[in-house]
Amino acid sequence: MKLAKGMTLFALALSAHTAFAADQSVPTDSSIHVQADPALKSLLPADVVKRGYIVAGTNPNTPPTTFYKEDNKTLAGREIDIMNAVGERLGIQVQWRDTGGFDNIIPGLKTGRYDVALSNINATPARAKIIDFVGYYDASRLGIISRKDANVAPFKDLSDVCGKEVGAGSGTTQVTRLEDASKACEAAGKKPIKVSVFPDRPAGVQAVVSGRVPMFLGPYEGLLWQVKVIKPLTMSGEITVHDAPVSVAFQKDSPLEPAIQAALNSLIKDGSYNKILDTWGIGFGAVKQAKRNQEIFQ
C-alpha cells in the first residue's frame, strides 16, 4: 500500500479536524493529475463556468477516504483525488469545504452551500428522495474492528454480534444496519445489539482502542487502513452487504450531474480512476461504470 506523502500513521489514522468553518476553502493535495477534455467541459452549466469553480463539501475523517495531512490544513484521500481529477477532466477548479460533520452534508446540499459532496456517502433509496447521486465506489464490504487482546473470533455476519455492543458513526448507514440487525436478533429469540453512536469514525475507533466500546462497524477500506497502523486493533468482522455504491451527492436535479458522471466515466475508461484507487490500496472497490440516480439501484 502506498502511503500519502507527509503522513504520520497513528495521528492520521485517528485524524479529525474541525478548525475550518464550512464556508472556507481548504487546500488539497492530489496524488495524480489528468488532462482536460474540452468536449466534456461543454456539459457544465453556464453559471458554474462563469463562476469558475465547483464547490465540494466533505467531512474529513480518516485515511484513505478524506483526511487532513500532517500540516493540519491540507486535505488528501480518495475523495479528494477523485473529485479533483473530475475537475481537471472538466477543465474547472474544485474548491473544497470542511462540512464540520457528516450530518451537515445533506442540509448543505439542499441549501446550495455545496454543489457536490464526497464523504463515503452511500446512495440509498431514502436519501434519493431528497438528494441525487452518481456512484463511483463499490461499498459492498464493511468491517468490524476490536482490540487484539479481546480475542474476538472472526465472523462474517451481524447475527454473530447479537447481545454485544458495537459502535458506528453518527448519520451513517452503519447505524441503521446495526439497528436492523438488532431487531433480527430479537426476532430470533436472541439478545439485541447495543448500538453505540459516535460523532464520527475517529471517535469510535479511539473508543475501541481505549476499551470503552468492544467493537466498531464502518467502511472496510477505512478500517483496514487503521488496523494496519494502530497496533492494538484487529479486523474481527468482514461483512458482505448489497449496498449501492458510495457516490458523489448533489442537490436534487442538479444541472452538474451529467458533466460529473461523464467525467467519472472518462476517468474509468482511461485508467486514471484505477490509478487513484490503487494509490490508496483500495482497488478492490473499483466500479466499471459511474451510474446515476435510479439506475444505481437497478
CSV table of C-alpha atoms in Angstrom, one decimal:
chain,number,residue,atom,x,y,z
A,1,MET,CA,0.0,0.0,0.0
A,2,LYS,CA,1.4,3.4,-1.0
A,3,LEU,CA,1.2,5.9,1.8
A,4,ALA,CA,0.5,9.6,1.1
A,5,LYS,CA,3.5,11.9,1.4
A,6,GLY,CA,3.9,13.5,4.8
A,7,MET,CA,1.7,11.1,6.8
A,8,THR,CA,2.2,10.3,10.5
A,9,LEU,CA,0.5,7.0,10.7
A,10,PHE,CA,-1.1,6.9,14.1
A,11,ALA,CA,-2.1,10.6,14.0
A,12,LEU,CA,-3.7,10.3,10.6
A,13,ALA,CA,-5.4,7.0,11.4
A,14,LEU,CA,-7.4,8.8,14.0
A,15,SER,CA,-7.4,12.3,12.5
A,16,ALA,CA,-10.4,14.6,12.8
A,17,HIS,CA,-10.2,18.3,12.2
A,18,THR,CA,-12.7,20.9,12.9
A,19,ALA,CA,-10.8,24.2,12.7
A,20,PHE,CA,-12.2,25.2,9.3
A,21,ALA,CA,-15.6,26.8,9.0
A,22,ALA,CA,-17.9,25.4,6.4
A,23,ASP,CA,-17.5,28.3,4.0
A,24,GLN,CA,-13.7,28.5,3.9
A,25,SER,CA,-11.8,27.0,1.0
A,26,VAL,CA,-9.5,24.2,2.2
A,27,PRO,CA,-6.3,23.4,0.3
A,28,THR,CA,-5.8,19.8,-1.1
A,29,ASP,CA,-3.1,17.5,-2.3
A,30,SER,CA,-3.8,15.2,-5.3
A,31,SER,CA,-1.9,12.0,-6.0
A,32,ILE,CA,-2.5,12.2,-9.7
A,33,HIS,CA,-3.3,14.8,-12.4
A,34,VAL,CA,-5.2,14.3,-15.6
A,35,GLN,CA,-5.7,16.2,-18.9
A,36,ALA,CA,-8.8,18.3,-19.6
A,37,ASP,CA,-11.4,17.2,-22.2
A,38,PRO,CA,-12.9,20.3,-23.9
A,39,ALA,CA,-15.9,18.3,-25.1
A,40,LEU,CA,-16.8,17.4,-21.5
A,41,LYS,CA,-16.4,21.0,-20.3
A,42,SER,CA,-19.3,21.9,-22.7
A,43,LEU,CA,-21.6,19.8,-20.4
A,44,LEU,CA,-21.0,22.2,-17.5
A,45,PRO,CA,-23.8,24.6,-16.6
A,46,ALA,CA,-23.2,28.1,-17.8
A,47,ASP,CA,-23.4,29.7,-14.3
A,48,VAL,CA,-20.8,27.3,-13.0
A,49,VAL,CA,-18.4,28.0,-15.9
A,50,LYS,CA,-18.9,31.7,-15.3
A,51,ARG,CA,-18.2,31.3,-11.6
A,52,GLY,CA,-15.1,29.3,-12.4
A,53,TYR,CA,-15.2,26.6,-9.8
A,54,ILE,CA,-17.3,23.8,-8.3
A,55,VAL,CA,-17.8,23.8,-4.5
A,56,ALA,CA,-17.3,20.3,-2.9
A,57,GLY,CA,-18.1,19.5,0.7
A,58,THR,CA,-16.5,16.7,2.7
A,59,ASN,CA,-16.3,15.6,6.3
A,60,PRO,CA,-12.6,14.9,6.8
A,61,ASN,CA,-12.5,11.6,8.7
A,62,THR,CA,-9.7,9.1,8.2
A,63,PRO,CA,-7.5,7.6,5.5
A,64,PRO,CA,-8.0,6.5,2.8
A,65,THR,CA,-11.3,8.4,2.4
A,66,THR,CA,-10.6,12.1,3.3
A,67,PHE,CA,-8.3,13.4,6.0
A,68,TYR,CA,-6.0,16.3,6.9
A,69,LYS,CA,-2.3,15.7,6.3
A,70,GLU,CA,0.4,16.3,8.9
A,71,ASP,CA,0.2,20.0,8.4
A,72,ASN,CA,-3.4,20.0,9.7
A,73,LYS,CA,-4.6,22.2,6.8
A,74,THR,CA,-4.3,20.2,3.6
A,75,LEU,CA,-6.9,17.6,2.6
A,76,ALA,CA,-5.9,14.4,0.9
A,77,GLY,CA,-7.5,11.0,0.2
A,78,ARG,CA,-9.6,9.0,-2.2
A,79,GLU,CA,-12.5,11.6,-2.3
A,80,ILE,CA,-10.1,14.4,-2.9
A,81,ASP,CA,-8.2,12.6,-5.7
A,82,ILE,CA,-11.5,11.5,-7.4
A,83,MET,CA,-13.2,14.9,-7.4
A,84,ASN,CA,-10.1,16.9,-8.2
A,85,ALA,CA,-9.5,14.6,-11.2
A,86,VAL,CA,-13.1,15.1,-12.3
A,87,GLY,CA,-12.5,18.9,-12.1
A,88,GLU,CA,-9.3,18.6,-14.1
A,89,ARG,CA,-11.0,16.5,-16.8
A,90,LEU,CA,-13.8,19.1,-17.0
A,91,GLY,CA,-11.3,21.9,-17.1
A,92,ILE,CA,-12.7,23.6,-13.9
A,93,GLN,CA,-11.3,24.2,-10.4
A,94,VAL,CA,-12.8,22.4,-7.4
A,95,GLN,CA,-12.9,24.3,-4.2
A,96,TRP,CA,-13.3,22.2,-1.1
A,97,ARG,CA,-15.2,22.9,2.1
A,98,ASP,CA,-15.0,21.2,5.5
A,99,THR,CA,-18.6,20.5,6.4
A,100,GLY,CA,-17.8,20.2,10.1
A,101,GLY,CA,-19.6,16.9,10.4
A,102,PHE,CA,-21.3,14.2,8.3
A,103,ASP,CA,-24.8,15.3,9.4
A,104,ASN,CA,-24.2,18.8,7.8
A,105,ILE,CA,-23.7,17.4,4.3
A,106,ILE,CA,-27.3,16.8,3.2
A,107,PRO,CA,-28.6,20.1,4.6
A,108,GLY,CA,-25.6,21.9,2.9
A,109,LEU,CA,-26.5,20.3,-0.5
A,110,LYS,CA,-30.2,21.2,-0.1
A,111,THR,CA,-29.5,24.8,0.6
A,112,GLY,CA,-26.9,25.1,-2.1
A,113,ARG,CA,-23.9,25.7,0.1
A,114,TYR,CA,-22.2,22.8,-1.7
A,115,ASP,CA,-22.6,21.9,-5.4
A,116,VAL,CA,-21.4,18.3,-4.6
A,117,ALA,CA,-20.4,16.3,-1.6
A,118,LEU,CA,-18.0,13.4,-1.2
A,119,SER,CA,-17.7,11.8,2.2
A,120,ASN,CA,-18.1,8.0,1.8
A,121,ILE,CA,-21.8,8.7,1.1
A,122,ASN,CA,-23.8,5.6,0.3
A,123,ALA,CA,-26.6,6.1,-2.2
A,124,THR,CA,-29.8,4.8,-0.6
A,125,PRO,CA,-33.5,4.9,-1.7
A,126,ALA,CA,-34.3,7.0,1.3
A,127,ARG,CA,-31.6,9.6,0.6
A,128,ALA,CA,-32.5,9.5,-3.1
A,129,LYS,CA,-35.8,11.2,-2.2
A,130,ILE,CA,-34.0,14.3,-1.1
A,131,ILE,CA,-30.6,14.4,-3.0
A,132,ASP,CA,-29.2,12.9,-6.2
A,133,PHE,CA,-26.2,10.6,-6.8
A,134,VAL,CA,-23.5,9.5,-9.2
A,135,GLY,CA,-21.9,6.3,-7.9
A,136,TYR,CA,-18.2,5.7,-8.1
A,137,TYR,CA,-17.0,3.2,-5.5
A,138,ASP,CA,-18.2,-0.3,-4.5
A,139,ALA,CA,-19.1,-0.3,-0.9
A,140,SER,CA,-20.1,-4.0,-0.6
A,141,ARG,CA,-17.8,-4.7,2.3
A,142,LEU,CA,-18.0,-3.5,5.8
A,143,GLY,CA,-15.6,-4.2,8.6
A,144,ILE,CA,-15.8,-4.5,12.4
A,145,ILE,CA,-12.7,-3.9,14.4
A,146,SER,CA,-11.8,-4.8,18.0
A,147,ARG,CA,-8.8,-4.9,20.2
A,148,LYS,CA,-6.5,-7.9,19.5
A,149,ASP,CA,-6.3,-8.7,23.2
A,150,ALA,CA,-10.1,-9.1,23.2
A,151,ASN,CA,-9.7,-12.3,21.2
A,152,VAL,CA,-12.9,-11.9,19.2
A,153,ALA,CA,-13.4,-14.9,16.9
A,154,PRO,CA,-13.5,-13.8,13.2
A,155,PHE,CA,-17.0,-13.6,11.8
A,156,LYS,CA,-18.9,-12.7,8.6
A,157,ASP,CA,-22.4,-11.9,9.7
A,158,LEU,CA,-24.0,-9.3,12.1
A,159,SER,CA,-26.0,-12.1,13.7
A,160,ASP,CA,-22.7,-13.0,15.4
A,161,VAL,CA,-22.9,-9.8,17.5
A,162,CYS,CA,-26.3,-10.3,19.0
A,163,GLY,CA,-26.2,-9.4,22.6
A,164,LYS,CA,-23.0,-7.4,22.2
A,165,GLU,CA,-22.1,-3.7,21.9
A,166,VAL,CA,-21.0,-2.3,18.6
A,167,GLY,CA,-20.3,1.3,17.7
A,168,ALA,CA,-20.9,3.2,14.5
A,169,GLY,CA,-20.6,6.8,13.2
A,170,SER,CA,-23.5,9.3,13.5
A,171,GLY,CA,-25.6,9.7,10.4
A,172,THR,CA,-24.1,6.7,8.6
A,173,THR,CA,-25.9,3.7,7.1
A,174,GLN,CA,-24.0,1.5,9.6
A,175,VAL,CA,-26.2,2.8,12.4
A,176,THR,CA,-29.3,1.8,10.5
A,177,ARG,CA,-27.8,-1.6,9.6
A,178,LEU,CA,-26.9,-2.3,13.3
A,179,GLU,CA,-30.4,-1.3,14.4
A,180,ASP,CA,-32.0,-3.6,11.8
A,181,ALA,CA,-29.7,-6.5,12.8
A,182,SER,CA,-30.6,-5.9,16.4
A,183,LYS,CA,-34.3,-6.3,15.6
A,184,ALA,CA,-33.4,-9.5,13.7
A,185,CYS,CA,-31.6,-10.8,16.8
A,186,GLU,CA,-34.7,-10.2,18.9
A,187,ALA,CA,-36.9,-11.9,16.4
A,188,ALA,CA,-34.7,-14.9,16.5
A,189,GLY,CA,-35.0,-15.0,20.3
A,190,LYS,CA,-31.5,-13.6,20.9
A,191,LYS,CA,-30.4,-10.5,22.9
A,192,PRO,CA,-30.4,-7.2,20.9
A,193,ILE,CA,-27.3,-5.5,19.8
A,194,LYS,CA,-26.3,-2.5,21.9
A,195,VAL,CA,-25.7,0.2,19.3
A,196,SER,CA,-23.3,3.0,20.5
A,197,VAL,CA,-23.3,6.0,18.2
A,198,PHE,CA,-20.2,8.2,18.0
A,199,PRO,CA,-19.8,11.6,16.4
A,200,ASP,CA,-17.5,10.2,13.7
A,201,ARG,CA,-15.3,7.2,12.9
A,202,PRO,CA,-12.2,8.5,14.6
A,203,ALA,CA,-14.1,8.9,17.9
A,204,GLY,CA,-15.4,5.3,17.5
A,205,VAL,CA,-12.0,3.9,16.7
A,206,GLN,CA,-10.5,5.6,19.7
A,207,ALA,CA,-13.2,4.2,21.9
A,208,VAL,CA,-12.2,0.7,20.8
A,209,VAL,CA,-8.5,1.5,21.4
A,210,SER,CA,-9.3,2.7,24.9
A,211,GLY,CA,-11.7,-0.1,25.7
A,212,ARG,CA,-14.8,2.0,26.1
A,213,VAL,CA,-16.6,0.0,23.4
A,214,PRO,CA,-15.6,-3.5,22.3
A,215,MET,CA,-16.3,-3.2,18.6
A,216,PHE,CA,-16.9,-0.6,15.8
A,217,LEU,CA,-18.6,-1.1,12.4
A,218,GLY,CA,-17.5,1.0,9.5
A,219,PRO,CA,-16.3,1.0,5.8
A,220,TYR,CA,-14.0,-1.9,5.2
A,221,GLU,CA,-11.3,0.1,3.4
A,222,GLY,CA,-11.0,2.7,6.1
A,223,LEU,CA,-10.9,0.2,9.0
A,224,LEU,CA,-8.5,-2.0,7.1
A,225,TRP,CA,-6.1,1.0,6.8
A,226,GLN,CA,-6.5,1.7,10.5
A,227,VAL,CA,-5.8,-1.8,11.8
A,228,LYS,CA,-2.5,-1.8,9.8
A,229,VAL,CA,-1.3,1.3,11.6
A,230,ILE,CA,-2.9,1.1,15.0
A,231,LYS,CA,-1.2,-1.9,16.6
A,232,PRO,CA,-3.8,-2.8,19.3
A,233,LEU,CA,-6.5,-3.2,16.7
A,234,THR,CA,-7.6,-6.1,14.5
A,235,MET,CA,-10.3,-6.7,11.9
A,236,SER,CA,-12.7,-9.1,13.6
A,237,GLY,CA,-15.7,-8.9,11.2
A,238,GLU,CA,-15.8,-8.8,7.5
A,239,ILE,CA,-19.4,-8.2,6.4
A,240,THR,CA,-20.6,-8.5,2.8
A,241,VAL,CA,-23.6,-6.3,2.1
A,242,HIS,CA,-25.5,-5.4,-1.0
A,243,ASP,CA,-25.4,-1.6,-0.8
A,244,ALA,CA,-25.5,0.8,-3.7
A,245,PRO,CA,-22.1,2.4,-4.3
A,246,VAL,CA,-20.5,5.2,-2.5
A,247,SER,CA,-21.5,8.3,-4.6
A,248,VAL,CA,-21.0,11.9,-5.4
A,249,ALA,CA,-24.0,13.6,-3.8
A,250,PHE,CA,-25.9,16.5,-5.4
A,251,GLN,CA,-28.8,18.8,-4.7
A,252,LYS,CA,-31.9,17.3,-6.3
A,253,ASP,CA,-32.0,17.8,-10.1
A,254,SER,CA,-28.6,19.5,-10.1
A,255,PRO,CA,-27.5,20.5,-13.6
A,256,LEU,CA,-24.0,19.4,-12.7
A,257,GLU,CA,-24.8,15.7,-12.7
A,258,PRO,CA,-24.4,14.9,-16.5
A,259,ALA,CA,-20.9,16.6,-16.6
A,260,ILE,CA,-19.6,14.9,-13.4
A,261,GLN,CA,-21.0,11.5,-14.5
A,262,ALA,CA,-19.4,11.9,-17.9
A,263,ALA,CA,-16.0,12.9,-16.4
A,264,LEU,CA,-16.1,9.9,-14.0
A,265,ASN,CA,-16.7,7.5,-16.8
A,266,SER,CA,-13.9,9.1,-18.8
A,267,LEU,CA,-11.5,8.6,-15.9
A,268,ILE,CA,-12.7,5.0,-15.6
A,269,LYS,CA,-12.2,4.4,-19.3
A,270,ASP,CA,-8.6,5.8,-19.5
A,271,GLY,CA,-7.4,4.1,-16.3
A,272,SER,CA,-6.9,7.2,-14.2
A,273,TYR,CA,-9.7,6.1,-11.8
A,274,ASN,CA,-8.0,2.8,-11.1
A,275,LYS,CA,-4.6,4.5,-10.5
A,276,ILE,CA,-6.3,6.7,-7.8
A,277,LEU,CA,-7.8,3.6,-6.0
A,278,ASP,CA,-4.5,1.7,-6.3
A,279,THR,CA,-2.6,4.6,-4.8
A,280,TRP,CA,-4.7,4.1,-1.6
A,281,GLY,CA,-4.6,0.3,-1.7
A,282,ILE,CA,-8.4,0.0,-2.3
A,283,GLY,CA,-8.6,-1.1,-5.9
A,284,PHE,CA,-10.9,-3.9,-4.8
A,285,GLY,CA,-13.7,-1.3,-4.7
A,286,ALA,CA,-13.5,-0.2,-8.3
A,287,VAL,CA,-16.7,0.1,-10.4
A,288,LYS,CA,-16.9,-0.4,-14.1
A,289,GLN,CA,-19.3,2.4,-14.7
A,290,ALA,CA,-20.4,5.5,-12.9
A,291,LYS,CA,-24.2,5.2,-12.7
A,292,ARG,CA,-26.7,8.0,-11.9
A,293,ASN,CA,-29.7,8.1,-9.6
A,294,GLN,CA,-32.3,5.3,-10.2
A,295,GLU,CA,-30.0,3.3,-12.5
A,296,ILE,CA,-27.8,2.9,-9.4
A,297,PHE,CA,-30.4,0.7,-7.8
A,298,GLN,CA,-31.3,-1.4,-10.8
